[in-house]
XYZ file of C-alpha atoms in Angstrom:
558
model
C 78.949 -135.890 -200.500
C 81.529 -134.539 -198.034
C 83.361 -131.323 -198.956
C 87.038 -130.775 -198.101
C 89.037 -127.555 -197.712
C 92.632 -128.450 -198.574
C 93.977 -125.109 -197.308
C 92.574 -125.607 -193.782
C 92.504 -129.433 -193.716
C 88.815 -129.272 -192.761
C 85.901 -131.447 -193.902
C 82.241 -130.408 -194.236
C 79.047 -132.413 -194.358
C 77.308 -130.209 -196.947
C 77.845 -127.283 -199.307
C 76.152 -124.728 -197.031
C 78.675 -125.392 -194.283
C 81.497 -125.152 -196.828
C 80.226 -121.820 -198.194
C 80.194 -120.347 -194.678
C 83.749 -121.609 -194.085
C 85.101 -120.080 -197.314
C 83.927 -116.619 -196.175
C 85.823 -116.780 -192.861
C 89.048 -114.904 -192.091
C 90.366 -118.242 -190.800
C 90.097 -119.770 -194.296
C 91.591 -116.738 -196.043
C 94.513 -116.727 -193.618
C 95.295 -120.402 -194.252
C 94.906 -119.821 -197.988
C 97.560 -117.098 -197.830
C 99.802 -119.410 -195.817
C 99.428 -122.230 -198.352
C 100.413 -119.862 -201.173
C 103.563 -119.021 -199.199
C 104.314 -122.727 -198.689
C 103.342 -122.734 -194.996
C 101.287 -125.330 -193.152
C 97.719 -124.451 -192.003
C 96.893 -123.404 -188.455
C 93.942 -124.503 -186.343
C 91.027 -122.231 -185.481
C 92.232 -121.927 -181.868
C 95.709 -120.918 -183.043
C 94.225 -118.380 -185.449
C 92.188 -116.793 -182.638
C 95.379 -116.547 -180.538
C 97.184 -114.883 -183.429
C 94.364 -112.376 -183.871
C 94.448 -111.532 -180.157
C 98.234 -111.253 -180.154
C 98.279 -108.996 -183.175
C 95.677 -106.733 -181.490
C 93.648 -106.303 -184.632
C 90.744 -103.975 -183.971
C 87.204 -105.249 -184.280
C 84.647 -103.802 -186.674
C 82.124 -101.240 -185.485
C 79.929 -98.558 -186.918
C 81.467 -95.406 -185.428
C 83.497 -92.785 -187.245
C 86.733 -94.261 -185.860
C 85.749 -97.828 -186.481
C 87.092 -100.114 -189.124
C 85.310 -100.546 -192.412
C 82.485 -103.003 -192.829
C 82.576 -106.646 -193.867
C 84.281 -105.792 -197.147
C 87.509 -104.878 -195.262
C 87.747 -108.130 -193.363
C 90.368 -109.369 -195.801
C 92.609 -106.530 -194.594
C 92.643 -108.110 -191.140
C 94.210 -111.191 -192.660
C 96.663 -109.089 -194.641
C 97.724 -107.231 -191.511
C 98.124 -110.417 -189.515
C 100.261 -111.890 -192.277
C 102.336 -108.742 -192.566
C 102.959 -108.603 -188.838
C 104.073 -112.192 -188.774
C 106.059 -112.015 -191.993
C 109.075 -110.268 -190.442
C 110.649 -113.708 -190.082
C 113.151 -113.906 -192.909
C 113.846 -116.715 -195.343
C 117.378 -116.526 -196.708
C 119.353 -118.349 -199.275
C 122.359 -120.194 -197.904
C 124.884 -117.712 -199.209
C 122.818 -114.499 -199.199
C 122.409 -111.913 -196.478
C 119.046 -110.674 -195.262
C 117.437 -108.143 -197.598
C 114.051 -106.626 -198.260
C 113.640 -108.847 -201.339
C 113.706 -112.216 -199.582
C 111.155 -111.357 -196.903
C 107.372 -111.492 -197.014
C 107.178 -108.337 -194.917
C 105.336 -105.278 -196.297
C 108.260 -103.188 -195.010
C 111.743 -102.369 -196.208
C 113.931 -102.338 -193.090
C 116.733 -99.872 -192.328
C 119.283 -100.032 -189.531
C 120.059 -96.850 -187.673
C 122.483 -95.777 -184.911
C 119.511 -93.990 -183.350
C 117.963 -97.349 -182.441
C 118.995 -100.295 -180.296
C 120.760 -103.179 -182.017
C 117.613 -105.326 -182.064
C 115.411 -102.575 -183.568
C 115.059 -101.264 -187.140
C 113.114 -98.623 -189.015
C 110.414 -99.849 -191.401
C 109.127 -98.101 -194.536
C 106.288 -99.606 -196.564
C 107.376 -101.169 -199.867
C 104.268 -99.735 -201.527
C 105.852 -96.264 -201.389
C 108.770 -97.262 -203.609
C 107.128 -98.768 -206.679
C 107.871 -102.054 -208.376
C 110.521 -100.708 -210.765
C 112.656 -99.498 -207.841
C 112.322 -102.811 -206.035
C 113.139 -104.882 -209.115
C 116.109 -102.703 -210.173
C 117.547 -102.546 -206.646
C 121.173 -102.682 -207.812
C 120.876 -99.236 -209.438
C 118.045 -97.804 -207.317
C 118.518 -98.899 -203.739
C 115.751 -98.019 -201.281
C 118.146 -95.701 -199.487
C 118.771 -93.796 -202.750
C 115.016 -93.485 -203.211
C 114.655 -92.077 -199.695
C 117.272 -89.450 -200.468
C 115.462 -88.625 -203.715
C 112.291 -87.911 -201.733
C 114.062 -84.945 -200.160
C 114.070 -83.177 -203.551
C 111.831 -80.125 -203.703
C 109.590 -81.550 -206.450
C 108.649 -84.524 -204.277
C 108.783 -82.772 -200.954
C 106.290 -80.128 -202.058
C 104.151 -82.514 -204.096
C 100.854 -84.178 -203.288
C 99.202 -87.607 -203.296
C 95.648 -88.953 -203.424
C 93.821 -91.302 -201.066
C 90.549 -93.083 -201.878
C 88.457 -95.519 -199.832
C 85.182 -97.130 -200.909
C 83.108 -99.941 -199.461
C 79.732 -100.727 -197.914
C 78.103 -97.650 -199.438
C 80.769 -95.347 -197.934
C 83.266 -93.315 -199.982
C 86.015 -90.968 -198.841
C 88.596 -89.236 -201.011
C 91.273 -86.636 -200.392
C 94.195 -84.905 -202.070
C 96.940 -84.562 -199.440
C 99.899 -82.204 -199.555
C 103.345 -83.635 -198.785
C 104.078 -80.519 -196.711
C 102.730 -80.832 -193.143
C 100.587 -78.067 -191.691
C 101.931 -75.773 -189.017
C 99.840 -76.497 -185.937
C 101.830 -74.359 -183.542
C 99.444 -72.742 -181.097
C 96.601 -75.155 -181.832
C 94.752 -76.680 -178.925
C 95.401 -80.348 -178.238
C 92.861 -82.684 -179.777
C 91.454 -85.663 -177.880
C 90.515 -87.515 -181.046
C 93.538 -86.819 -183.301
C 97.241 -87.327 -182.733
C 99.742 -84.534 -183.415
C 100.756 -86.247 -186.671
C 97.134 -86.439 -187.816
C 96.601 -82.753 -187.096
C 99.590 -81.938 -189.293
C 98.046 -83.678 -192.332
C 97.318 -80.936 -194.867
C 94.253 -81.967 -196.891
C 94.002 -79.803 -200.015
C 90.525 -81.061 -200.894
C 88.346 -83.889 -199.615
C 84.900 -85.352 -200.067
C 82.812 -88.133 -198.533
C 79.620 -89.836 -199.732
C 77.315 -92.365 -198.143
C 74.481 -94.247 -199.771
C 72.261 -97.026 -198.447
C 73.537 -99.972 -200.520
C 74.259 -102.680 -197.945
C 71.606 -105.208 -196.890
C 71.139 -104.699 -193.177
C 71.956 -107.664 -190.876
C 72.810 -109.759 -193.954
C 75.880 -108.032 -195.352
C 76.966 -107.646 -198.947
C 75.763 -105.271 -201.598
C 72.447 -105.590 -203.418
C 74.200 -106.304 -206.726
C 76.129 -109.173 -205.130
C 72.868 -110.599 -203.770
C 71.205 -110.279 -207.191
C 74.082 -112.113 -208.865
C 73.999 -114.911 -206.299
C 70.250 -115.423 -205.723
C 68.536 -113.649 -208.577
C 66.935 -110.239 -208.694
C 64.753 -109.432 -205.671
C 61.530 -107.437 -206.072
C 61.244 -105.719 -202.688
C 61.123 -101.957 -202.285
C 64.316 -102.055 -200.235
C 66.212 -103.849 -202.994
C 65.058 -101.277 -205.546
C 66.269 -98.440 -203.328
C 69.647 -100.139 -202.861
C 70.073 -100.678 -206.621
C 69.319 -97.022 -207.285
C 71.723 -95.919 -204.552
C 74.499 -98.108 -205.951
C 74.179 -96.462 -209.351
C 73.950 -93.008 -207.761
C 77.082 -93.617 -205.669
C 79.040 -94.748 -208.740
C 77.987 -91.585 -210.619
C 78.852 -89.280 -207.708
C 82.292 -90.849 -207.237
C 83.189 -90.751 -210.920
C 81.984 -87.154 -211.252
C 84.209 -86.229 -208.322
C 87.243 -87.961 -209.849
C 86.652 -86.068 -213.113
C 86.421 -82.847 -211.105
C 89.768 -83.629 -209.431
C 91.503 -84.605 -212.691
C 94.029 -81.756 -212.512
C 94.985 -82.683 -208.943
C 95.285 -86.374 -209.852
C 97.538 -85.637 -212.815
C 99.950 -83.881 -210.433
C 99.898 -86.615 -207.731
C 103.034 -88.669 -207.053
C 101.114 -91.620 -205.566
C 97.451 -92.682 -205.507
C 96.374 -95.078 -202.746
C 93.101 -96.977 -203.112
C 91.147 -99.237 -200.798
C 88.431 -100.892 -202.856
C 87.761 -104.510 -201.960
C 86.072 -106.421 -204.724
C 86.052 -105.921 -208.477
C 82.850 -103.836 -208.454
C 84.190 -101.246 -206.011
C 87.530 -101.038 -207.810
C 85.790 -100.631 -211.157
C 84.016 -97.605 -209.685
C 87.384 -95.864 -209.319
C 89.769 -97.362 -211.877
C 89.735 -98.730 -215.407
C 86.170 -98.031 -216.525
C 85.502 -96.534 -219.959
C 86.769 -92.958 -220.056
C 88.311 -93.269 -216.570
C 90.725 -90.629 -215.310
C 92.637 -93.352 -213.414
C 93.875 -96.035 -215.807
C 94.286 -99.647 -214.660
C 97.961 -99.663 -215.670
C 98.839 -96.441 -213.838
C 102.032 -97.200 -211.855
C 101.122 -94.613 -209.239
C 98.092 -96.595 -208.058
C 98.805 -98.634 -204.910
C 96.755 -100.530 -202.353
C 96.973 -99.739 -198.663
C 99.359 -102.355 -197.163
C 97.546 -102.392 -193.823
C 94.073 -102.513 -192.306
C 92.005 -99.415 -192.940
C 88.956 -98.125 -191.129
C 85.556 -96.941 -192.302
C 85.702 -94.696 -195.359
C 85.630 -91.284 -193.629
C 88.043 -88.335 -193.607
C 89.561 -89.258 -190.242
C 90.466 -92.686 -191.639
C 92.257 -91.034 -194.552
C 94.340 -88.984 -192.120
C 95.265 -92.053 -190.065
C 96.229 -93.938 -193.230
C 98.423 -91.067 -194.481
C 100.244 -90.918 -191.135
C 100.770 -94.689 -191.190
C 102.238 -94.455 -194.694
C 104.513 -91.454 -194.269
C 106.035 -91.945 -190.809
C 108.785 -94.447 -189.991
C 107.795 -97.504 -187.943
C 110.111 -98.956 -185.306
C 110.156 -102.749 -185.618
C 111.988 -105.709 -184.140
C 114.966 -106.898 -186.143
C 113.788 -110.021 -188.031
C 115.265 -113.310 -186.917
C 116.079 -116.339 -188.946
C 113.495 -119.097 -189.020
C 115.009 -121.820 -186.826
C 112.955 -124.535 -188.473
C 114.161 -123.509 -191.936
C 117.726 -123.310 -190.635
C 117.588 -126.864 -189.253
C 116.077 -128.089 -192.523
C 118.944 -126.548 -194.494
C 121.465 -128.093 -192.100
C 119.919 -131.528 -192.585
C 119.951 -131.111 -196.367
C 123.592 -130.003 -196.274
C 124.614 -132.992 -194.173
C 122.737 -135.360 -196.471
C 124.602 -133.905 -199.435
C 127.883 -134.465 -197.606
C 126.911 -138.100 -196.950
C 126.504 -137.875 -193.183
C 123.255 -138.617 -191.310
C 121.105 -135.599 -190.581
C 121.320 -134.950 -186.869
C 120.267 -131.965 -184.837
C 122.055 -130.235 -182.013
C 118.768 -129.480 -180.351
C 117.387 -132.041 -177.935
C 113.918 -130.676 -178.652
C 114.285 -131.580 -182.318
C 115.430 -135.089 -181.446
C 112.436 -135.587 -179.239
C 110.014 -134.301 -181.869
C 111.268 -136.614 -184.661
C 110.163 -140.260 -184.179
C 112.942 -142.870 -184.352
C 110.618 -145.221 -186.250
C 109.253 -143.699 -189.483
C 106.162 -145.912 -189.123
C 105.215 -143.953 -186.006
C 105.021 -140.759 -188.037
C 103.018 -142.567 -190.741
C 100.670 -143.960 -188.079
C 100.131 -140.534 -186.544
C 99.239 -139.000 -189.898
C 96.997 -141.865 -191.024
C 95.074 -142.011 -187.742
C 94.472 -138.265 -187.991
C 93.064 -138.592 -191.506
C 90.958 -141.617 -190.502
C 89.409 -139.889 -187.484
C 88.536 -136.848 -189.612
C 87.337 -139.185 -192.393
C 89.401 -137.096 -194.826
C 89.423 -139.558 -197.720
C 91.352 -137.423 -200.272
C 94.146 -136.634 -197.812
C 94.297 -140.244 -196.617
C 94.544 -141.658 -200.161
C 97.108 -139.029 -201.161
C 99.308 -139.800 -198.141
C 99.175 -143.560 -198.756
C 100.180 -143.187 -202.409
C 102.783 -140.510 -201.767
C 104.618 -142.690 -199.237
C 104.056 -145.969 -201.145
C 102.355 -147.649 -198.176
C 100.447 -150.941 -198.425
C 97.272 -150.770 -196.344
C 97.306 -154.561 -195.899
C 100.893 -154.976 -194.730
C 101.341 -151.669 -192.892
C 100.692 -152.102 -189.154
C 99.892 -149.311 -186.734
C 102.577 -148.660 -184.139
C 103.249 -148.763 -181.278
C 101.441 -152.059 -180.747
C 100.721 -151.230 -177.110
C 98.539 -148.365 -178.297
C 96.853 -150.387 -181.052
C 96.695 -153.974 -179.657
C 93.705 -155.166 -181.673
C 93.694 -152.684 -184.560
C 96.766 -153.792 -186.461
C 95.678 -152.421 -189.839
C 93.892 -149.262 -190.917
C 90.804 -151.307 -191.823
C 90.706 -152.857 -188.338
C 90.986 -149.359 -186.843
C 88.200 -147.984 -189.050
C 85.887 -150.901 -188.192
C 86.617 -150.681 -184.473
C 85.912 -146.933 -184.384
C 82.749 -147.026 -186.552
C 84.374 -145.026 -189.389
C 81.961 -146.375 -191.977
C 82.882 -143.995 -194.781
C 86.588 -144.883 -194.466
C 85.753 -148.618 -194.586
C 84.358 -148.112 -198.071
C 87.352 -145.944 -199.088
C 89.843 -148.535 -197.842
C 88.210 -151.474 -199.617
C 87.083 -149.802 -202.851
C 89.839 -147.247 -203.467
C 92.859 -148.799 -201.761
C 91.997 -152.528 -202.161
C 92.228 -153.245 -198.435
C 91.710 -156.951 -197.679
C 88.870 -157.587 -195.160
C 90.172 -161.138 -194.526
C 93.391 -159.947 -192.812
C 93.474 -161.112 -189.190
C 94.703 -159.071 -186.251
C 96.728 -160.441 -183.321
C 93.468 -161.814 -181.857
C 92.731 -163.729 -185.087
C 89.741 -161.536 -185.905
C 88.801 -159.944 -189.193
C 87.838 -156.249 -189.260
C 84.136 -157.113 -189.499
C 84.394 -159.429 -186.462
C 86.099 -156.683 -184.474
C 83.072 -154.382 -184.439
C 79.872 -154.818 -182.460
C 78.091 -151.912 -184.124
C 75.278 -153.181 -186.425
C 75.645 -150.197 -188.784
C 79.348 -150.937 -189.271
C 78.581 -154.595 -190.011
C 76.003 -153.427 -192.514
C 78.622 -151.217 -194.182
C 80.724 -154.284 -194.951
C 77.677 -155.981 -196.512
C 76.831 -152.859 -198.526
C 80.396 -152.615 -199.842
C 80.268 -156.318 -200.717
C 77.086 -155.740 -202.711
C 78.560 -152.709 -204.474
C 81.892 -154.214 -205.587
C 80.665 -157.744 -206.292
C 81.811 -161.186 -205.179
C 84.883 -161.344 -207.406
C 86.310 -157.925 -206.472
C 90.030 -158.177 -205.737
C 89.793 -161.922 -205.183
C 88.286 -161.337 -201.727
C 86.853 -164.375 -199.929
C 83.892 -162.657 -198.279
C 82.925 -165.761 -196.324
C 86.427 -165.904 -194.862
C 86.100 -162.208 -194.015
C 83.037 -163.136 -191.874
C 80.940 -160.574 -193.716
C 77.226 -161.218 -193.977
C 75.379 -161.707 -197.290
C 75.582 -158.807 -199.748
C 72.799 -156.304 -199.400
C 72.281 -152.856 -200.830
C 71.459 -149.855 -198.707
C 67.941 -149.844 -200.172
C 67.386 -153.451 -199.059
C 68.423 -152.580 -195.517
C 66.081 -149.613 -195.564
C 63.188 -151.836 -196.727
C 63.934 -154.334 -193.958
C 64.007 -151.550 -191.390
C 60.681 -150.208 -192.623
C 59.132 -153.712 -192.542
C 60.360 -154.293 -188.977
C 59.111 -150.894 -187.942
C 55.678 -151.641 -189.438
C 55.609 -155.019 -187.679
C 56.452 -153.423 -184.350
C 53.747 -150.790 -184.836
C 51.193 -153.523 -185.693
C 52.150 -155.550 -182.598
C 51.783 -152.490 -180.396
C 48.326 -151.795 -181.821
C 47.296 -155.407 -181.177
C 48.485 -155.310 -177.572
C 46.719 -152.009 -177.084
C 43.427 -153.452 -178.386
C 43.700 -156.487 -176.101
C 44.325 -154.240 -173.142
C 41.169 -152.269 -173.953
C 39.086 -155.478 -174.224
C 40.349 -156.780 -170.880
C 39.486 -153.501 -169.284
C 35.943 -153.698 -170.720
C 35.383 -157.236 -169.296
C 36.427 -156.116 -165.836
C 34.077 -153.147 -165.960
C 31.206 -155.395 -167.116
C 31.720 -157.794 -164.208
C 31.527 -154.887 -161.819
C 28.242 -153.784 -163.389
C 26.809 -157.337 -163.335
C 27.034 -157.734 -159.543
C 23.711 -156.021 -158.680
C 22.037 -157.599 -161.730
C 23.058 -161.092 -160.627
C 21.556 -160.269 -157.265
C 18.408 -159.333 -159.153
C 18.420 -162.749 -160.824
C 17.958 -164.389 -157.439
C 14.611 -162.675 -157.201
C 13.376 -163.053 -160.776
C 14.705 -164.590 -163.952
C 12.330 -162.822 -166.254
C 14.123 -161.164 -169.192
C 11.419 -158.496 -169.313
C 12.960 -156.915 -166.226
C 16.326 -156.622 -168.058
C 15.128 -154.463 -170.921
C 17.871 -151.864 -170.346
C 20.719 -154.320 -171.172
C 22.384 -154.947 -174.503
C 22.026 -158.283 -176.313
C 25.558 -159.289 -175.309
C 24.850 -158.529 -171.651
C 21.583 -160.467 -171.810
C 23.376 -163.532 -173.196
C 25.921 -163.381 -170.414
C 23.154 -163.194 -167.797
C 21.320 -166.130 -169.352
C 24.483 -168.254 -169.210
C 24.908 -167.279 -165.578
C 21.260 -168.269 -164.884
C 21.647 -171.669 -166.497
C 24.832 -172.302 -164.519
C 23.131 -171.511 -161.201
C 20.112 -173.625 -162.076
C 22.392 -176.548 -162.798
C 24.123 -176.066 -159.415
C 20.758 -176.115 -157.671
C 19.770 -179.376 -159.411
C 23.041 -180.967 -158.387
C 22.482 -179.984 -154.781
C 18.990 -181.496 -154.795
C 20.295 -184.796 -156.145
């Protein structure tokens, strides 16, 4: 049974292929887009977006990104970088609330007119964002200049792939005056004042296979290898070490203004937050997730993340979505009673004058992909009749007037069954060449599909005249398989027979060659005692030859 991913508009032949697809960044990205009401992108387009966004690849060094468990952050970053395009209401101005950007944007006379400062929304807290009339982001920024916040501290935690890194960071930067320049750290990173930090690493990830041992046990059952036992022990040891550390830092954590956590997956998050007797409660408003891609859980990654959070970013001023703007203009004109027209010649060219052309384009796409659910949904949504709807333009589809003709002509056997069984397509409809769909194909498997469908639905299904449809007698798939096996056996038997005859002919020729000197011997003596080395069959042949020669001699004498 074919599997279908609605988010990516992709079909799979089996579950294994589908499982691989669901783990890809490409699928997660389209899933995020579908939640936001956006159409899916192709794999090629996704690769272009990744390259454009310059998202770093994973590696195993200290400055590399985290392992497979942080791959979701790549998607989040790509979405956040693209989300600066703003959706507005018709009578509202642009604000941080009606964007999907992770930033709150601020204009400044220090920047050019097309540039803005960006501050991550995660720094503000939900209550400030929701109650923006009384607590504007600008007021919150001013409040951060108070001594209590300015001289406070925050916590950063990262865990994944057997790696853990945690730090309590002071809000007051270090004085690095007189320090030598570092080749590996920026000036901002050197200024990060880490009050206390700790890192752990345990062997918990299955090499070259990815995923933790516990995840593998849950999916495939408990393994009994020595490596799996070591990984299970290390997982438990890592959890204990991390929780002991958090308990040790309880006083620091109680004084923190914000606590940022990167823990992909419920198991990793449960290690840090919300377990029985946890210092960090699940409903703690200070706990935030990093709104960008993080690297491997090491101290240097914590420094980079703190710099990313606490320094202003210079961004392009978001522009209005032209497609959304044109859609609103069309809706407004329809409300006013005038036809929806566009000022853009590009828009005019992209919208077909005949609505059937757009329907044809969509239906052909679904047919070629053999996406039955999408095809059926589109037909019903647009109230189309598969028997009366003709593909346009006719120059492009001269002999495939209907969807069933097109499916038969292009050997789309699965869609033939869908059209007849699910959508009641009539196989007796003639095209412009007066041919039924079954007559249009020369492929024997496609002709068989019509017969199989006939056998499945029965002779009275939908009032179809199967003889008029030029469909052969009804046969099940099993009957065709039996016939194929019988023909194959017959062919094999015929080949064996021909092979045996060829061997016999070869033997006769070889015997004649061997008989030449013996026949010469017969001219001297016809005594069988001299032929004791021959087989009975060879002796009989020689005797017949003797009698024939004796008869010739008698005829000559007469």
